[in-house]
Amino acid sequence: VPAGSRMAQEGYAWLQRNLQGEEGERRLERARRFVSIARELGVDPAPLAIAWCLRNPNVSTVILGASRVEQLQQNLVAPQLVTRFDADTWRQIEATTA
């Protein structure tokens, strides 16, 4: 758990429990695949995840969970990513989360 991350803070034991066991390992593996494809595309995973949410027609609002100015600045790239990639790339991104 990275120092300074939410998961390292007091009161987030529930989050740590979500990443334990077989189901937790499956979640982590999906996250690893997502990070890998983000790196292949040359983008940070957080704004790519936000862009993925923005593309979902069933999502009306995306809330940024930034706790530092640097995170907010990084996340504000997300709207540009929505149109940066073609449908095939988005299908590939989607497949990493399955």
A tleap script that builds the chain and sets N, CA, C and O, in Angstrom:
source leaprc.protein.ff14SB
mol = sequence {
  NVAL PRO ALA GLY SER ARG MET ALA GLN GLU
  GLY TYR ALA TRP LEU GLN ARG ASN LEU GLN
  GLY GLU GLU GLY GLU ARG ARG LEU GLU ARG
  ALA ARG ARG PHE VAL SER ILE ALA ARG GLU
  LEU GLY VAL ASP PRO ALA PRO LEU ALA ILE
  ALA TRP CYS LEU ARG ASN PRO ASN VAL SER
  THR VAL ILE LEU GLY ALA SER ARG VAL GLU
  GLN LEU GLN GLN ASN LEU VAL ALA PRO GLN
  LEU VAL THR ARG PHE ASP ALA ASP THR TRP
  ARG GLN ILE GLU ALA THR THR CALA
}
set mol.1.N position { 0.852 -1.172 0.000 }
set mol.1.CA position { 0.000 0.000 0.000 }
set mol.1.C position { 0.896 1.231 0.000 }
set mol.1.O position { 1.699 1.407 0.917 }
set mol.2.N position { 0.773 2.085 -1.011 }
set mol.2.CA position { 1.621 3.274 -1.082 }
set mol.2.C position { 1.374 4.232 0.083 }
set mol.2.O position { 0.227 4.509 0.434 }
set mol.3.N position { 2.438 4.726 0.668 }
set mol.3.CA position { 2.320 5.712 1.747 }
set mol.3.C position { 1.613 6.942 1.203 }
set mol.3.O position { 1.888 7.379 0.085 }
set mol.4.N position { 0.707 7.496 1.988 }
set mol.4.CA position { -0.017 8.689 1.566 }
set mol.4.C position { -1.250 8.402 0.725 }
set mol.4.O position { -2.012 9.318 0.417 }
set mol.5.N position { -1.457 7.144 0.349 }
set mol.5.CA position { -2.649 6.810 -0.437 }
set mol.5.C position { -3.854 6.682 0.493 }
set mol.5.O position { -3.699 6.541 1.706 }
set mol.6.N position { -5.038 6.731 -0.076 }
set mol.6.CA position { -6.245 6.591 0.749 }
set mol.6.C position { -6.246 5.271 1.506 }
set mol.6.O position { -6.653 5.203 2.666 }
set mol.7.N position { -5.788 4.236 0.837 }
set mol.7.CA position { -5.825 2.928 1.465 }
set mol.7.C position { -4.898 2.854 2.684 }
set mol.7.O position { -5.082 2.000 3.551 }
set mol.8.N position { -3.922 3.730 2.749 }
set mol.8.CA position { -3.001 3.744 3.880 }
set mol.8.C position { -3.551 4.560 5.051 }
set mol.8.O position { -2.991 4.527 6.147 }
set mol.9.N position { -4.626 5.278 4.829 }
set mol.9.CA position { -5.180 6.136 5.866 }
set mol.9.C position { -6.080 5.360 6.808 }
set mol.9.O position { -6.674 4.345 6.445 }
set mol.10.N position { -6.162 5.864 8.017 }
set mol.10.CA position { -7.040 5.263 9.012 }
set mol.10.C position { -8.487 5.359 8.531 }
set mol.10.O position { -8.892 6.372 7.961 }
set mol.11.N position { -9.250 4.316 8.759 }
set mol.11.CA position { -10.646 4.304 8.365 }
set mol.11.C position { -10.915 3.659 7.017 }
set mol.11.O position { -12.066 3.576 6.589 }
set mol.12.N position { -9.862 3.198 6.337 }
set mol.12.CA position { -10.042 2.576 5.024 }
set mol.12.C position { -9.785 1.069 5.060 }
set mol.12.O position { -9.420 0.473 4.047 }
set mol.13.N position { -9.974 0.468 6.208 }
set mol.13.CA position { -9.793 -0.982 6.321 }
set mol.13.C position { -10.760 -1.719 5.396 }
set mol.13.O position { -10.434 -2.782 4.866 }
set mol.14.N position { -11.949 -1.151 5.207 }
set mol.14.CA position { -12.934 -1.770 4.303 }
set mol.14.C position { -12.380 -1.875 2.893 }
set mol.14.O position { -12.648 -2.852 2.192 }
set mol.15.N position { -11.615 -0.887 2.472 }
set mol.15.CA position { -11.030 -0.911 1.140 }
set mol.15.C position { -9.942 -1.979 1.062 }
set mol.15.O position { -9.831 -2.690 0.063 }
set mol.16.N position { -9.155 -2.083 2.106 }
set mol.16.CA position { -8.123 -3.118 2.149 }
set mol.16.C position { -8.755 -4.503 2.072 }
set mol.16.O position { -8.238 -5.386 1.387 }
set mol.17.N position { -9.872 -4.694 2.773 }
set mol.17.CA position { -10.564 -5.999 2.741 }
set mol.17.C position { -11.070 -6.321 1.328 }
set mol.17.O position { -11.100 -7.487 0.938 }
set mol.18.N position { -11.467 -5.298 0.561 }
set mol.18.CA position { -11.954 -5.517 -0.808 }
set mol.18.C position { -10.869 -6.016 -1.738 }
set mol.18.O position { -11.165 -6.518 -2.823 }
set mol.19.N position { -9.619 -5.886 -1.331 }
set mol.19.CA position { -8.508 -6.304 -2.181 }
set mol.19.C position { -7.823 -7.563 -1.661 }
set mol.19.O position { -6.722 -7.903 -2.096 }
set mol.20.N position { -8.468 -8.242 -0.743 }
set mol.20.CA position { -7.909 -9.467 -0.193 }
set mol.20.C position { -8.656 -10.679 -0.757 }
set mol.20.O position { -9.782 -10.557 -1.240 }
set mol.21.N position { -8.027 -11.824 -0.691 }
set mol.21.CA position { -8.654 -13.059 -1.132 }
set mol.21.C position { -8.712 -13.183 -2.642 }
set mol.21.O position { -8.124 -12.383 -3.370 }
set mol.22.N position { -9.427 -14.194 -3.101 }
set mol.22.CA position { -9.527 -14.465 -4.541 }
set mol.22.C position { -10.209 -13.339 -5.303 }
set mol.22.O position { -9.736 -12.920 -6.360 }
set mol.23.N position { -11.325 -12.850 -4.763 }
set mol.23.CA position { -12.042 -11.764 -5.445 }
set mol.23.C position { -11.176 -10.507 -5.492 }
set mol.23.O position { -11.149 -9.811 -6.507 }
set mol.24.N position { -10.485 -10.218 -4.425 }
set mol.24.CA position { -9.586 -9.071 -4.406 }
set mol.24.C position { -8.473 -9.209 -5.427 }
set mol.24.O position { -8.100 -8.239 -6.087 }
set mol.25.N position { -7.944 -10.415 -5.554 }
set mol.25.CA position { -6.879 -10.650 -6.537 }
set mol.25.C position { -7.406 -10.472 -7.959 }
set mol.25.O position { -6.691 -9.962 -8.822 }
set mol.26.N position { -8.647 -10.888 -8.214 }
set mol.26.CA position { -9.248 -10.676 -9.543 }
set mol.26.C position { -9.397 -9.176 -9.824 }
set mol.26.O position { -9.129 -8.717 -10.935 }
set mol.27.N position { -9.824 -8.424 -8.814 }
set mol.27.CA position { -9.942 -6.973 -8.982 }
set mol.27.C position { -8.581 -6.348 -9.290 }
set mol.27.O position { -8.456 -5.514 -10.186 }
set mol.28.N position { -7.579 -6.761 -8.541 }
set mol.28.CA position { -6.235 -6.227 -8.761 }
set mol.28.C position { -5.705 -6.592 -10.138 }
set mol.28.O position { -5.030 -5.783 -10.774 }
set mol.29.N position { -6.000 -7.789 -10.602 }
set mol.29.CA position { -5.531 -8.209 -11.928 }
set mol.29.C position { -6.184 -7.360 -13.016 }
set mol.29.O position { -5.513 -6.958 -13.967 }
set mol.30.N position { -7.486 -7.079 -12.890 }
set mol.30.CA position { -8.152 -6.199 -13.857 }
set mol.30.C position { -7.516 -4.814 -13.835 }
set mol.30.O position { -7.303 -4.204 -14.882 }
set mol.31.N position { -7.216 -4.325 -12.644 }
set mol.31.CA position { -6.572 -3.009 -12.529 }
set mol.31.C position { -5.189 -3.031 -13.173 }
set mol.31.O position { -4.807 -2.072 -13.844 }
set mol.32.N position { -4.438 -4.106 -12.978 }
set mol.32.CA position { -3.110 -4.218 -13.599 }
set mol.32.C position { -3.213 -4.207 -15.122 }
set mol.32.O position { -2.403 -3.573 -15.798 }
set mol.33.N position { -4.211 -4.911 -15.661 }
set mol.33.CA position { -4.395 -4.925 -17.117 }
set mol.33.C position { -4.756 -3.533 -17.621 }
set mol.33.O position { -4.277 -3.099 -18.669 }
set mol.34.N position { -5.592 -2.847 -16.879 }
set mol.34.CA position { -5.995 -1.495 -17.266 }
set mol.34.C position { -4.792 -0.553 -17.255 }
set mol.34.O position { -4.614 0.237 -18.182 }
set mol.35.N position { -3.978 -0.634 -16.223 }
set mol.35.CA position { -2.771 0.201 -16.134 }
set mol.35.C position { -1.833 -0.120 -17.290 }
set mol.35.O position { -1.226 0.780 -17.870 }
set mol.36.N position { -1.716 -1.387 -17.623 }
set mol.36.CA position { -0.845 -1.801 -18.716 }
set mol.36.C position { -1.300 -1.199 -20.048 }
set mol.36.O position { -0.479 -0.679 -20.805 }
set mol.37.N position { -2.591 -1.265 -20.334 }
set mol.37.CA position { -3.064 -0.718 -21.604 }
set mol.37.C position { -2.944 0.806 -21.602 }
set mol.37.O position { -2.659 1.400 -22.642 }
set mol.38.N position { -3.155 1.439 -20.462 }
set mol.38.CA position { -2.978 2.893 -20.389 }
set mol.38.C position { -1.538 3.260 -20.738 }
set mol.38.O position { -1.291 4.205 -21.487 }
set mol.39.N position { -0.609 2.513 -20.195 }
set mol.39.CA position { 0.805 2.786 -20.492 }
set mol.39.C position { 1.107 2.557 -21.970 }
set mol.39.O position { 1.846 3.329 -22.580 }
set mol.40.N position { 0.535 1.494 -22.550 }
set mol.40.CA position { 0.725 1.239 -23.985 }
set mol.40.C position { 0.205 2.406 -24.824 }
set mol.40.O position { 0.769 2.731 -25.869 }
set mol.41.N position { -0.871 3.027 -24.356 }
set mol.41.CA position { -1.469 4.142 -25.078 }
set mol.41.C position { -0.778 5.471 -24.765 }
set mol.41.O position { -1.062 6.491 -25.393 }
set mol.42.N position { 0.120 5.447 -23.799 }
set mol.42.CA position { 0.865 6.654 -23.450 }
set mol.42.C position { 0.092 7.640 -22.601 }
set mol.42.O position { 0.348 8.843 -22.647 }
set mol.43.N position { -0.857 7.131 -21.821 }
set mol.43.CA position { -1.647 8.005 -20.950 }
set mol.43.C position { -1.616 7.471 -19.518 }
set mol.43.O position { -1.296 6.307 -19.278 }
set mol.44.N position { -1.952 8.337 -18.587 }
set mol.44.CA position { -2.048 7.917 -17.191 }
set mol.44.C position { -3.348 7.150 -16.984 }
set mol.44.O position { -4.359 7.459 -17.613 }
set mol.45.N position { -3.326 6.152 -16.106 }
set mol.45.CA position { -4.527 5.343 -15.890 }
set mol.45.C position { -5.717 6.117 -15.322 }
set mol.45.O position { -6.855 5.849 -15.707 }
set mol.46.N position { -5.485 7.056 -14.428 }
set mol.46.CA position { -6.610 7.757 -13.796 }
set mol.46.C position { -7.450 8.533 -14.801 }
set mol.46.O position { -8.668 8.352 -14.815 }
set mol.47.N position { -6.869 9.392 -15.648 }
set mol.47.CA position { -7.719 10.082 -16.611 }
set mol.47.C position { -8.318 9.141 -17.657 }
set mol.47.O position { -9.398 9.414 -18.181 }
set mol.48.N position { -7.639 8.046 -17.966 }
set mol.48.CA position { -8.221 7.071 -18.897 }
set mol.48.C position { -9.458 6.442 -18.271 }
set mol.48.O position { -10.462 6.244 -18.955 }
set mol.49.N position { -9.401 6.130 -16.997 }
set mol.49.CA position { -10.562 5.558 -16.302 }
set mol.49.C position { -11.714 6.554 -16.270 }
set mol.49.O position { -12.874 6.177 -16.438 }
set mol.50.N position { -11.394 7.814 -16.055 }
set mol.50.CA position { -12.432 8.848 -16.040 }
set mol.50.C position { -13.035 8.993 -17.431 }
set mol.50.O position { -14.253 9.111 -17.569 }
set mol.51.N position { -12.195 8.984 -18.462 }
set mol.51.CA position { -12.686 9.072 -19.840 }
set mol.51.C position { -13.581 7.878 -20.154 }
set mol.51.O position { -14.605 8.023 -20.822 }
set mol.52.N position { -13.196 6.702 -19.674 }
set mol.52.CA position { -13.997 5.491 -19.875 }
set mol.52.C position { -15.389 5.691 -19.267 }
set mol.52.O position { -16.396 5.317 -19.868 }
set mol.53.N position { -15.435 6.279 -18.083 }
set mol.53.CA position { -16.728 6.564 -17.443 }
set mol.53.C position { -17.515 7.604 -18.233 }
set mol.53.O position { -18.725 7.465 -18.411 }
set mol.54.N position { -16.833 8.646 -18.706 }
set mol.54.CA position { -17.502 9.702 -19.477 }
set mol.54.C position { -18.151 9.158 -20.748 }
set mol.54.O position { -19.168 9.687 -21.198 }
set mol.55.N position { -17.578 8.116 -21.326 }
set mol.55.CA position { -18.107 7.537 -22.568 }
set mol.55.C position { -19.359 6.692 -22.339 }
set mol.55.O position { -20.108 6.418 -23.277 }
set mol.56.N position { -19.578 6.291 -21.122 }
set mol.56.CA position { -20.688 5.404 -20.799 }
set mol.56.C position { -22.006 6.190 -20.870 }
set mol.56.O position { -22.201 7.127 -20.096 }
set mol.57.N position { -22.903 5.824 -21.780 }
set mol.57.CA position { -24.157 6.579 -21.916 }
set mol.57.C position { -25.056 6.462 -20.686 }
set mol.57.O position { -25.993 7.247 -20.533 }
set mol.58.N position { -24.788 5.505 -19.816 }
set mol.58.CA position { -25.586 5.335 -18.598 }
set mol.58.C position { -25.061 6.164 -17.429 }
set mol.58.O position { -25.645 6.154 -16.346 }
set mol.59.N position { -23.971 6.874 -17.645 }
set mol.59.CA position { -23.374 7.698 -16.589 }
set mol.59.C position { -23.683 9.159 -16.891 }
set mol.59.O position { -23.348 9.665 -17.962 }
set mol.60.N position { -24.323 9.830 -15.941 }
set mol.60.CA position { -24.661 11.238 -16.150 }
set mol.60.C position { -23.655 12.182 -15.502 }
set mol.60.O position { -23.546 13.341 -15.900 }
set mol.61.N position { -22.924 11.694 -14.512 }
set mol.61.CA position { -21.982 12.545 -13.790 }
set mol.61.C position { -20.766 11.726 -13.397 }
set mol.61.O position { -20.891 10.591 -12.939 }
set mol.62.N position { -19.603 12.300 -13.577 }
set mol.62.CA position { -18.363 11.661 -13.135 }
set mol.62.C position { -17.749 12.563 -12.075 }
set mol.62.O position { -17.468 13.736 -12.325 }
set mol.63.N position { -17.546 12.006 -10.904 }
set mol.63.CA position { -16.984 12.772 -9.792 }
set mol.63.C position { -15.501 12.456 -9.692 }
set mol.63.O position { -15.107 11.295 -9.577 }
set mol.64.N position { -14.689 13.493 -9.736 }
set mol.64.CA position { -13.252 13.307 -9.603 }
set mol.64.C position { -12.909 13.149 -8.125 }
set mol.64.O position { -13.360 13.930 -7.287 }
set mol.65.N position { -12.113 12.141 -7.816 }
set mol.65.CA position { -11.741 11.875 -6.434 }
set mol.65.C position { -10.381 12.419 -6.077 }
set mol.65.O position { -9.664 11.818 -5.276 }
set mol.66.N position { -10.013 13.535 -6.651 }
set mol.66.CA position { -8.688 14.098 -6.409 }
set mol.66.C position { -8.583 14.623 -4.985 }
set mol.66.O position { -9.491 15.281 -4.476 }
set mol.67.N position { -7.459 14.319 -4.358 }
set mol.67.CA position { -7.211 14.855 -3.021 }
set mol.67.C position { -6.010 15.800 -3.019 }
set mol.67.O position { -5.677 16.395 -1.995 }
set mol.68.N position { -5.369 15.927 -4.177 }
set mol.68.CA position { -4.243 16.859 -4.325 }
set mol.68.C position { -4.392 17.603 -5.646 }
set mol.68.O position { -4.991 17.086 -6.589 }
set mol.69.N position { -3.851 18.810 -5.715 }
set mol.69.CA position { -3.939 19.629 -6.924 }
set mol.69.C position { -3.358 18.885 -8.120 }
set mol.69.O position { -3.911 18.954 -9.217 }
set mol.70.N position { -2.246 18.171 -7.921 }
set mol.70.CA position { -1.614 17.437 -9.016 }
set mol.70.C position { -2.562 16.390 -9.593 }
set mol.70.O position { -2.601 16.184 -10.806 }
set mol.71.N position { -3.322 15.736 -8.730 }
set mol.71.CA position { -4.279 14.728 -9.199 }
set mol.71.C position { -5.388 15.386 -10.010 }
set mol.71.O position { -5.804 14.861 -11.043 }
set mol.72.N position { -5.863 16.535 -9.542 }
set mol.72.CA position { -6.910 17.250 -10.273 }
set mol.72.C position { -6.404 17.650 -11.651 }
set mol.72.O position { -7.102 17.459 -12.647 }
set mol.73.N position { -5.210 18.199 -11.717 }
set mol.73.CA position { -4.642 18.597 -13.000 }
set mol.73.C position { -4.502 17.392 -13.935 }
set mol.73.O position { -4.795 17.490 -15.126 }
set mol.74.N position { -4.058 16.269 -13.398 }
set mol.74.CA position { -3.919 15.053 -14.200 }
set mol.74.C position { -5.286 14.596 -14.714 }
set mol.74.O position { -5.418 14.215 -15.877 }
set mol.75.N position { -6.293 14.633 -13.856 }
set mol.75.CA position { -7.617 14.125 -14.210 }
set mol.75.C position { -8.351 15.010 -15.211 }
set mol.75.O position { -9.227 14.529 -15.930 }
set mol.76.N position { -8.011 16.280 -15.268 }
set mol.76.CA position { -8.699 17.182 -16.185 }
set mol.76.C position { -8.350 16.931 -17.648 }
set mol.76.O position { -8.904 17.578 -18.537 }
set mol.77.N position { -7.444 16.005 -17.901 }
set mol.77.CA position { -7.107 15.583 -19.264 }
set mol.77.C position { -8.175 14.630 -19.807 }
set mol.77.O position { -8.284 14.446 -21.019 }
set mol.78.N position { -8.950 14.035 -18.926 }
set mol.78.CA position { -9.904 12.985 -19.304 }
set mol.78.C position { -10.836 13.358 -20.456 }
set mol.78.O position { -10.989 12.550 -21.373 }
set mol.79.N position { -11.464 14.531 -20.464 }
set mol.79.CA position { -12.365 14.829 -21.583 }
set mol.79.C position { -11.671 14.773 -22.953 }
set mol.79.O position { -12.300 14.410 -23.947 }
set mol.80.N position { -10.409 15.121 -23.009 }
set mol.80.CA position { -9.670 15.054 -24.275 }
set mol.80.C position { -9.470 13.605 -24.723 }
set mol.80.O position { -9.407 13.324 -25.920 }
set mol.81.N position { -9.373 12.698 -23.768 }
set mol.81.CA position { -9.141 11.290 -24.098 }
set mol.81.C position { -10.375 10.618 -24.678 }
set mol.81.O position { -10.262 9.632 -25.405 }
set mol.82.N position { -11.549 11.146 -24.361 }
set mol.82.CA position { -12.789 10.542 -24.848 }
set mol.82.C position { -12.778 10.436 -26.368 }
set mol.82.O position { -13.196 9.421 -26.925 }
set mol.83.N position { -12.306 11.472 -27.034 }
set mol.83.CA position { -12.312 11.485 -28.502 }
set mol.83.C position { -10.957 11.127 -29.109 }
set mol.83.O position { -10.832 11.031 -30.330 }
set mol.84.N position { -9.958 10.932 -28.279 }
set mol.84.CA position { -8.613 10.647 -28.794 }
set mol.84.C position { -8.498 9.246 -29.397 }
set mol.84.O position { -7.726 9.033 -30.331 }
set mol.85.N position { -9.264 8.296 -28.863 }
set mol.85.CA position { -9.130 6.907 -29.286 }
set mol.85.C position { -10.327 6.468 -30.115 }
set mol.85.O position { -11.450 6.926 -29.907 }
set mol.86.N position { -10.064 5.566 -31.064 }
set mol.86.CA position { -11.128 5.057 -31.919 }
set mol.86.C position { -11.908 3.952 -31.212 }
set mol.86.O position { -11.550 3.524 -30.115 }
set mol.87.N position { -12.973 3.504 -31.855 }
set mol.87.CA position { -13.862 2.497 -31.260 }
set mol.87.C position { -13.123 1.191 -30.958 }
set mol.87.O position { -13.383 0.562 -29.932 }
set mol.88.N position { -12.213 0.780 -31.832 }
set mol.88.CA position { -11.462 -0.454 -31.589 }
set mol.88.C position { -10.614 -0.352 -30.322 }
set mol.88.O position { -10.523 -1.301 -29.544 }
set mol.89.N position { -10.000 0.801 -30.129 }
set mol.89.CA position { -9.184 0.990 -28.924 }
set mol.89.C position { -10.058 0.958 -27.687 }
set mol.89.O position { -9.687 0.357 -26.679 }
set mol.90.N position { -11.216 1.600 -27.753 }
set mol.90.CA position { -12.114 1.579 -26.599 }
set mol.90.C position { -12.624 0.166 -26.315 }
set mol.90.O position { -12.825 -0.196 -25.156 }
set mol.91.N position { -12.834 -0.626 -27.353 }
set mol.91.CA position { -13.230 -2.035 -27.135 }
set mol.91.C position { -12.107 -2.786 -26.428 }
set mol.91.O position { -12.356 -3.594 -25.533 }
set mol.92.N position { -10.877 -2.516 -26.832 }
set mol.92.CA position { -9.722 -3.140 -26.193 }
set mol.92.C position { -9.621 -2.717 -24.725 }
set mol.92.O position { -9.354 -3.544 -23.853 }
set mol.93.N position { -9.833 -1.452 -24.465 }
set mol.93.CA position { -9.828 -0.950 -23.079 }
set mol.93.C position { -10.928 -1.636 -22.280 }
set mol.93.O position { -10.705 -2.094 -21.159 }
set mol.94.N position { -12.109 -1.702 -22.865 }
set mol.94.CA position { -13.249 -2.338 -22.197 }
set mol.94.C position { -12.951 -3.808 -21.863 }
set mol.94.O position { -13.320 -4.296 -20.796 }
set mol.95.N position { -12.291 -4.492 -22.772 }
set mol.95.CA position { -11.985 -5.911 -22.565 }
set mol.95.C position { -11.055 -6.114 -21.366 }
set mol.95.O position { -11.082 -7.171 -20.736 }
set mol.96.N position { -10.242 -5.122 -21.050 }
set mol.96.CA position { -9.327 -5.288 -19.908 }
set mol.96.C position { -10.068 -5.278 -18.587 }
set mol.96.O position { -9.545 -5.761 -17.583 }
set mol.97.N position { -11.265 -4.741 -18.570 }
set mol.97.CA position { -12.013 -4.641 -17.313 }
set mol.97.C position { -12.935 -5.822 -17.089 }
set mol.97.O position { -13.530 -5.947 -16.019 }
set mol.98.N position { -13.063 -6.685 -18.076 }
set mol.98.CA position { -13.983 -7.821 -17.958 }
set mol.98.C position { -13.438 -8.904 -17.054 }
set mol.98.O position { -14.093 -9.926 -16.851 }
savepdb mol mol.pdb
quit
